[in-house]
Short mmCIF file of C-alpha atoms in Angstrom, two decimals:
data_model
loop_
_atom_site.label_atom_id
_atom_site.label_comp_id
_atom_site.label_asym_id
_atom_site.label_seq_id
_atom_site.Cartn_x
_atom_site.Cartn_y
_atom_site.Cartn_z
CA MET A 1 96.81 54.88 80.05
CA LYS A 2 96.28 58.49 81.22
CA LEU A 3 92.90 57.64 82.69
CA GLU A 4 94.38 54.80 84.74
CA LEU A 5 97.49 56.65 85.87
CA HIS A 6 95.97 57.98 89.09
CA LYS A 7 95.10 54.41 90.15
CA LEU A 8 98.71 53.18 90.04
CA ARG A 9 100.41 52.49 93.37
CA VAL A 10 103.28 50.15 92.49
CA VAL A 11 105.00 49.49 89.17
CA ALA A 12 107.47 46.59 89.43
CA ARG A 13 110.30 45.70 87.10
CA ALA A 14 110.04 49.08 85.38
CA LEU A 15 112.50 49.80 82.59
CA PRO A 16 114.09 53.27 82.17
CA MET A 17 111.73 54.00 79.28
CA ASP A 18 108.73 52.99 81.45
CA LYS A 19 109.71 55.51 84.10
CA SER A 20 110.20 58.26 81.54
CA ARG A 21 106.85 57.41 79.99
CA LEU A 22 105.07 57.64 83.36
CA VAL A 23 106.61 61.05 83.95
CA ARG A 24 105.61 62.24 80.47
CA LEU A 25 102.03 61.00 80.82
CA ALA A 26 101.64 62.69 84.20
CA GLN A 27 102.94 65.97 82.75
CA GLU A 28 100.52 65.69 79.84
CA MET A 29 97.75 65.49 82.46
CA ASN A 30 99.01 68.86 83.74
CA LEU A 31 100.41 67.32 86.92
CA VAL A 32 103.60 68.48 88.62
CA VAL A 33 105.89 65.47 88.76
CA GLY A 34 108.59 64.67 91.29
CA MET A 35 110.96 61.75 90.74
CA THR A 36 113.41 60.09 93.11
CA GLY A 37 116.16 57.75 92.07
CA ASP A 38 119.75 56.70 92.61
CA GLY A 39 120.77 54.62 89.62
CA VAL A 40 121.76 55.16 86.02
CA ASN A 41 118.43 53.69 84.91
CA ASP A 42 116.60 56.47 86.81
CA SER A 43 118.50 59.27 85.08
CA PRO A 44 116.16 59.80 82.07
CA ALA A 45 113.11 60.12 84.35
CA LEU A 46 115.00 62.35 86.81
CA LYS A 47 115.94 64.65 83.95
CA LYS A 48 112.43 64.74 82.52
CA ALA A 49 110.56 65.30 85.82
CA ASP A 50 109.67 68.78 87.03
CA VAL A 51 111.75 68.13 90.14
CA GLY A 52 114.30 65.34 90.25
CA PHE A 53 115.49 64.13 93.68
CA ALA A 54 118.71 62.14 93.46
CA MET A 55 119.98 60.16 96.44
CA GLY A 56 123.32 61.19 97.92
CA SER A 57 124.57 57.61 97.82
CA GLY A 58 123.50 57.19 94.20
CA THR A 59 125.49 57.26 91.01
CA GLU A 60 127.08 60.43 89.67
CA VAL A 61 124.90 60.17 86.58
CA ALA A 62 121.75 60.30 88.71
CA LYS A 63 123.07 63.27 90.69
CA GLU A 64 123.82 65.18 87.52
CA ALA A 65 120.38 64.42 86.09
CA GLY A 66 118.50 65.43 89.25
CA ASP A 67 117.69 68.94 90.43
CA ILE A 68 118.19 68.24 94.15
CA VAL A 69 120.52 65.78 95.87
CA ILE A 70 119.26 64.25 99.14
CA LEU A 71 122.50 63.92 101.05
CA ASP A 72 121.09 61.84 103.93
CA ASP A 73 119.08 59.46 101.68
CA ASN A 74 116.02 60.19 103.84
CA PHE A 75 112.66 60.60 102.12
CA LEU A 76 111.50 62.88 104.94
CA SER A 77 114.06 65.39 103.70
CA ILE A 78 111.93 65.81 100.57
CA LYS A 79 109.03 66.92 102.76
CA GLN A 80 111.27 69.44 104.52
CA ALA A 81 112.58 70.72 101.20
CA ILE A 82 109.03 71.27 99.93
CA LEU A 83 108.02 72.98 103.19
CA TYR A 84 110.91 75.44 103.11
CA GLY A 85 110.67 75.93 99.35
CA ARG A 86 107.01 76.92 99.56
CA THR A 87 107.73 79.10 102.60
CA ILE A 88 110.44 80.97 100.73
CA TYR A 89 108.17 81.43 97.73
CA ASN A 90 105.38 82.76 99.94
CA SER A 91 107.81 85.16 101.62
CA ILE A 92 108.80 86.50 98.21
CA CYS A 93 105.12 86.99 97.32
CA LYS A 94 104.48 88.83 100.60
CA PHE A 95 107.43 91.14 99.94
CA ILE A 96 106.18 91.83 96.41
CA VAL A 97 102.69 92.69 97.70
CA PHE A 98 104.09 95.04 100.32
CA GLN A 99 106.55 96.79 98.02
CA LEU A 100 104.25 97.18 95.01
CA THR A 101 101.48 98.57 97.23
CA ILE A 102 103.77 101.29 98.58
CA ASN A 103 105.24 102.03 95.15
CA PHE A 104 101.76 102.28 93.67
CA ALA A 105 100.74 104.79 96.35
CA ALA A 106 103.96 106.82 96.19
CA ILE A 107 103.95 107.14 92.40
CA LEU A 108 100.32 108.27 92.27
CA ILE A 109 100.81 110.77 95.08
CA CYS A 110 103.89 112.34 93.52
CA PHE A 111 102.27 112.39 90.07
CA VAL A 112 99.01 113.98 91.20
CA GLY A 113 100.86 116.44 93.41
CA ALA A 114 103.03 117.54 90.47
CA VAL A 115 100.02 117.88 88.14
CA PHE A 116 98.07 120.06 90.56
CA GLY A 117 101.11 122.12 91.49
CA THR A 118 101.21 121.37 95.21
CA ASP A 119 104.43 121.34 97.21
CA MET A 120 106.53 118.20 97.07
CA PRO A 121 104.79 116.00 99.65
CA LEU A 122 107.93 113.90 100.17
CA THR A 123 111.53 115.11 99.98
CA VAL A 124 114.34 113.06 98.47
CA VAL A 125 115.69 112.21 101.93
CA GLN A 126 112.25 111.11 103.10
CA ILE A 127 111.85 108.92 100.02
CA LEU A 128 115.23 107.32 100.81
CA TRP A 129 113.96 106.42 104.29
CA VAL A 130 110.77 105.03 102.77
CA ASN A 131 112.85 102.93 100.37
CA ILE A 132 114.87 101.55 103.28
CA ILE A 133 111.60 100.44 104.90
CA MET A 134 110.33 98.95 101.64
CA ASP A 135 113.51 97.12 100.68
CA THR A 136 115.69 96.28 103.66
CA PHE A 137 113.29 96.12 106.59
CA ALA A 138 110.41 94.58 104.65
CA ALA A 139 112.64 91.86 103.17
CA MET A 140 114.07 91.06 106.61
CA ALA A 141 110.61 90.96 108.18
CA MET A 142 109.12 88.63 105.58
CA ALA A 143 112.19 86.38 105.54
CA SER A 144 112.05 86.03 109.34
CA LEU A 145 108.57 84.46 109.37
CA PRO A 146 108.62 80.78 110.40
CA PRO A 147 107.43 77.99 108.07
CA ASN A 148 103.68 77.40 108.12
CA PRO A 149 102.77 73.67 107.97
CA GLU A 150 99.54 74.58 106.15
CA VAL A 151 101.50 75.24 102.96
CA MET A 152 101.85 71.46 102.63
CA LEU A 153 98.09 71.26 102.02
CA GLU A 154 98.35 73.47 98.94
CA LYS A 155 98.37 71.99 95.47
CA PRO A 156 101.50 72.54 93.36
CA ARG A 157 101.34 75.77 91.39
CA PRO A 158 100.84 75.48 87.62
CA ARG A 159 104.07 75.82 85.66
CA ASN A 160 102.83 78.87 83.76
CA GLU A 161 101.26 80.69 86.73
CA PHE A 162 102.19 84.37 86.98
CA ILE A 163 103.89 85.28 90.25
CA ILE A 164 101.26 87.94 91.00
CA THR A 165 98.11 85.94 91.74
CA ARG A 166 94.56 87.25 92.01
CA ALA A 167 94.79 87.38 95.80
CA MET A 168 98.00 89.42 95.56
CA ALA A 169 96.53 91.81 92.99
CA ARG A 170 93.37 92.24 95.06
CA THR A 171 95.36 93.10 98.20
CA LEU A 172 97.72 95.34 96.24
CA PHE A 173 95.10 97.50 94.55
CA THR A 174 92.69 97.62 97.48
CA CYS A 175 95.30 98.75 100.00
CA GLY A 176 97.03 100.99 97.46
CA ILE A 177 93.83 102.84 96.53
CA ILE A 178 92.92 103.32 100.20
CA MET A 179 96.36 104.79 100.91
CA VAL A 180 96.19 107.12 97.91
CA ALA A 181 92.69 108.31 98.84
CA VAL A 182 93.70 109.07 102.43
CA LEU A 183 96.97 110.80 101.61
CA LEU A 184 95.66 112.86 98.67
CA GLY A 185 92.66 113.81 100.78
CA MET A 186 95.00 115.20 103.43
CA LEU A 187 96.98 117.20 100.87
CA PHE A 188 93.97 118.70 99.10
CA TRP A 189 92.15 119.48 102.35
CA TRP A 190 95.12 121.39 103.74
CA THR A 191 95.70 123.15 100.42
CA ILE A 192 92.06 124.29 100.22
CA THR A 193 91.66 125.30 103.86
CA THR A 194 95.05 126.94 104.50
CA GLY A 195 96.08 127.94 100.99
CA GLY A 196 99.36 126.03 101.25
CA LEU A 197 101.26 123.34 103.10
CA THR A 198 103.21 124.08 106.27
CA VAL A 199 106.18 122.08 107.54
CA ARG A 200 104.01 120.69 110.32
CA GLN A 201 101.39 119.50 107.86
CA LEU A 202 104.04 117.90 105.69
CA THR A 203 105.46 116.21 108.79
CA LEU A 204 102.02 114.81 109.58
CA PHE A 205 101.73 113.64 105.97
CA PHE A 206 105.15 111.96 106.03
CA SER A 207 104.43 110.15 109.31
CA THR A 208 100.99 109.05 108.11
CA PHE A 209 102.53 107.63 104.95
CA VAL A 210 105.15 105.66 106.90
CA PHE A 211 102.69 104.27 109.43
CA LEU A 212 100.35 103.20 106.65
CA GLN A 213 103.28 101.11 105.44
CA PHE A 214 103.85 99.92 108.99
CA TRP A 215 100.32 98.55 109.39
CA ASN A 216 100.07 97.35 105.79
CA MET A 217 102.89 94.92 106.54
CA PHE A 218 100.33 92.89 108.48
CA ASN A 219 98.11 92.68 105.38
CA ALA A 220 101.09 91.58 103.30
CA LYS A 221 101.92 88.96 105.96
CA GLY A 222 98.46 87.40 105.83
CA PHE A 223 97.23 87.99 102.28
CA GLU A 224 97.45 84.32 101.25
CA THR A 225 95.49 82.97 104.19
CA ARG A 226 92.11 83.57 105.80
CA HIS A 227 93.53 83.15 109.29
CA SER A 228 94.18 86.15 111.50
CA VAL A 229 97.76 87.40 111.34
CA PHE A 230 97.71 87.28 115.16
CA SER A 231 96.53 83.67 115.37
CA CYS A 232 100.05 82.23 115.19
CA LEU A 233 102.66 84.44 116.81
CA ARG A 234 105.15 81.71 117.72
CA GLY A 235 108.45 82.32 115.97
CA CYS A 236 107.49 85.84 114.84
CA ARG A 237 109.68 87.70 117.32
CA GLU A 238 112.03 89.02 114.64
CA PHE A 239 109.04 90.23 112.57
CA PHE A 240 107.73 92.36 115.44
CA LEU A 241 111.21 93.59 116.37
CA ILE A 242 111.66 94.90 112.83
CA LEU A 243 108.27 96.61 113.00
CA LEU A 244 109.33 98.18 116.30
CA ALA A 245 112.55 99.40 114.66
CA ILE A 246 110.52 101.07 111.88
CA ALA A 247 108.22 102.80 114.39
CA VAL A 248 111.07 103.98 116.63
CA GLY A 249 113.10 105.12 113.62
CA GLN A 250 110.21 107.18 112.29
CA VAL A 251 109.66 108.88 115.65
CA LEU A 252 113.37 109.70 115.98
CA ILE A 253 113.53 111.10 112.45
CA VAL A 254 110.53 113.35 113.02
CA GLU A 255 111.57 114.52 116.46
CA PHE A 256 115.26 115.10 115.69
CA GLY A 257 115.45 115.18 111.87
CA GLY A 258 114.87 118.91 111.61
CA GLU A 259 115.98 120.51 108.36
CA VAL A 260 117.58 117.32 107.04
CA PHE A 261 114.25 115.49 106.83
CA ARG A 262 112.07 118.65 106.67
CA THR A 263 110.22 117.76 109.85
CA GLU A 264 109.30 119.33 113.15
CA PRO A 265 108.46 117.60 116.44
CA LEU A 266 104.89 116.42 116.97
CA ALA A 267 102.87 116.26 120.16
CA TRP A 268 102.09 112.88 121.70
CA ARG A 269 98.42 113.37 120.86
CA GLU A 270 99.29 113.82 117.20
CA TRP A 271 101.34 110.62 117.31
CA ALA A 272 98.41 108.82 118.92
CA VAL A 273 96.04 110.02 116.19
CA ILE A 274 98.46 109.01 113.40
CA ILE A 275 99.15 105.54 114.79
CA GLY A 276 95.53 104.89 115.70
CA SER A 277 94.01 106.08 112.43
CA THR A 278 96.52 104.32 110.18
CA SER A 279 95.96 101.05 112.07
CA LEU A 280 92.50 100.91 110.49
CA ILE A 281 94.07 99.53 107.30
CA ALA A 282 95.26 96.48 109.28
CA VAL A 283 91.90 96.22 111.08
CA GLY A 284 90.17 96.25 107.70
CA GLY A 285 92.37 93.39 106.53
CA GLU A 286 91.46 91.39 109.63
CA ILE A 287 87.75 91.98 108.98
CA VAL A 288 88.09 90.82 105.38
CA ARG A 289 89.87 87.63 106.50
CA ALA A 290 87.23 87.02 109.18
CA ILE A 291 84.47 87.30 106.58
CA GLY A 292 86.39 84.85 104.38
CA ARG A 293 86.58 82.36 107.25
CA LYS A 294 82.82 82.51 107.84
CA ARG A 295 82.13 81.95 104.16
#
């Protein structure tokens, strides 16, 4: 029966036990099963399926057995539900990649700095600002991205798949290690050449760290696809507005934060160097995706 299941198109006069059996056989073949129904006889299969879609005009028993109720009784609503469900899941994955990358870099930097006895590279107030970027702004940016119709071409994820996939882990560790190497290199170079860290150097370090996050948001946005993150900009206005808010906020904090944020104003050339050099992490992500497209 399992071998013939994929050939079935119509099963007429099916009993409740027949429907439940079809669902069970499909699950035993490691398929993700969706079931629609509106009657009492559909309830066992609705309950057993991975996702049960009950019709809004159906019986109360069917609605209770199903996972989702289609209020307008329109099958196209199932497609929309899948589209937005996968979009939300992808947005969560993008947020996880972005946040874990920054946490990975911050923890290593603080740990290595403490072991080697250097000055605290980031103050508590600066870390609070970084956390605002990681949590609030990053979540808003990823949630604002429009649905991508290409997610409908993806196969359903296995039930036991870990939320951090290989692509996520690869992006996380690659970007995290690059950030750590750059930032620790700055600290050790200044410590060796000047014998200590000045407020200006720490301001440069703080701004570099934040703008690495800024540009890494593009890598988090496009980690699951080989397309350029700039190939589809329609509907991404909120995403870029949030990025602009992060950049403007960082400049204001550095220029006017003073003793509160342990910063001092930077020259426009220094800002240009920071923004330009940190953008290489986003350029590198674009190159990797371009190579993937050619392959």
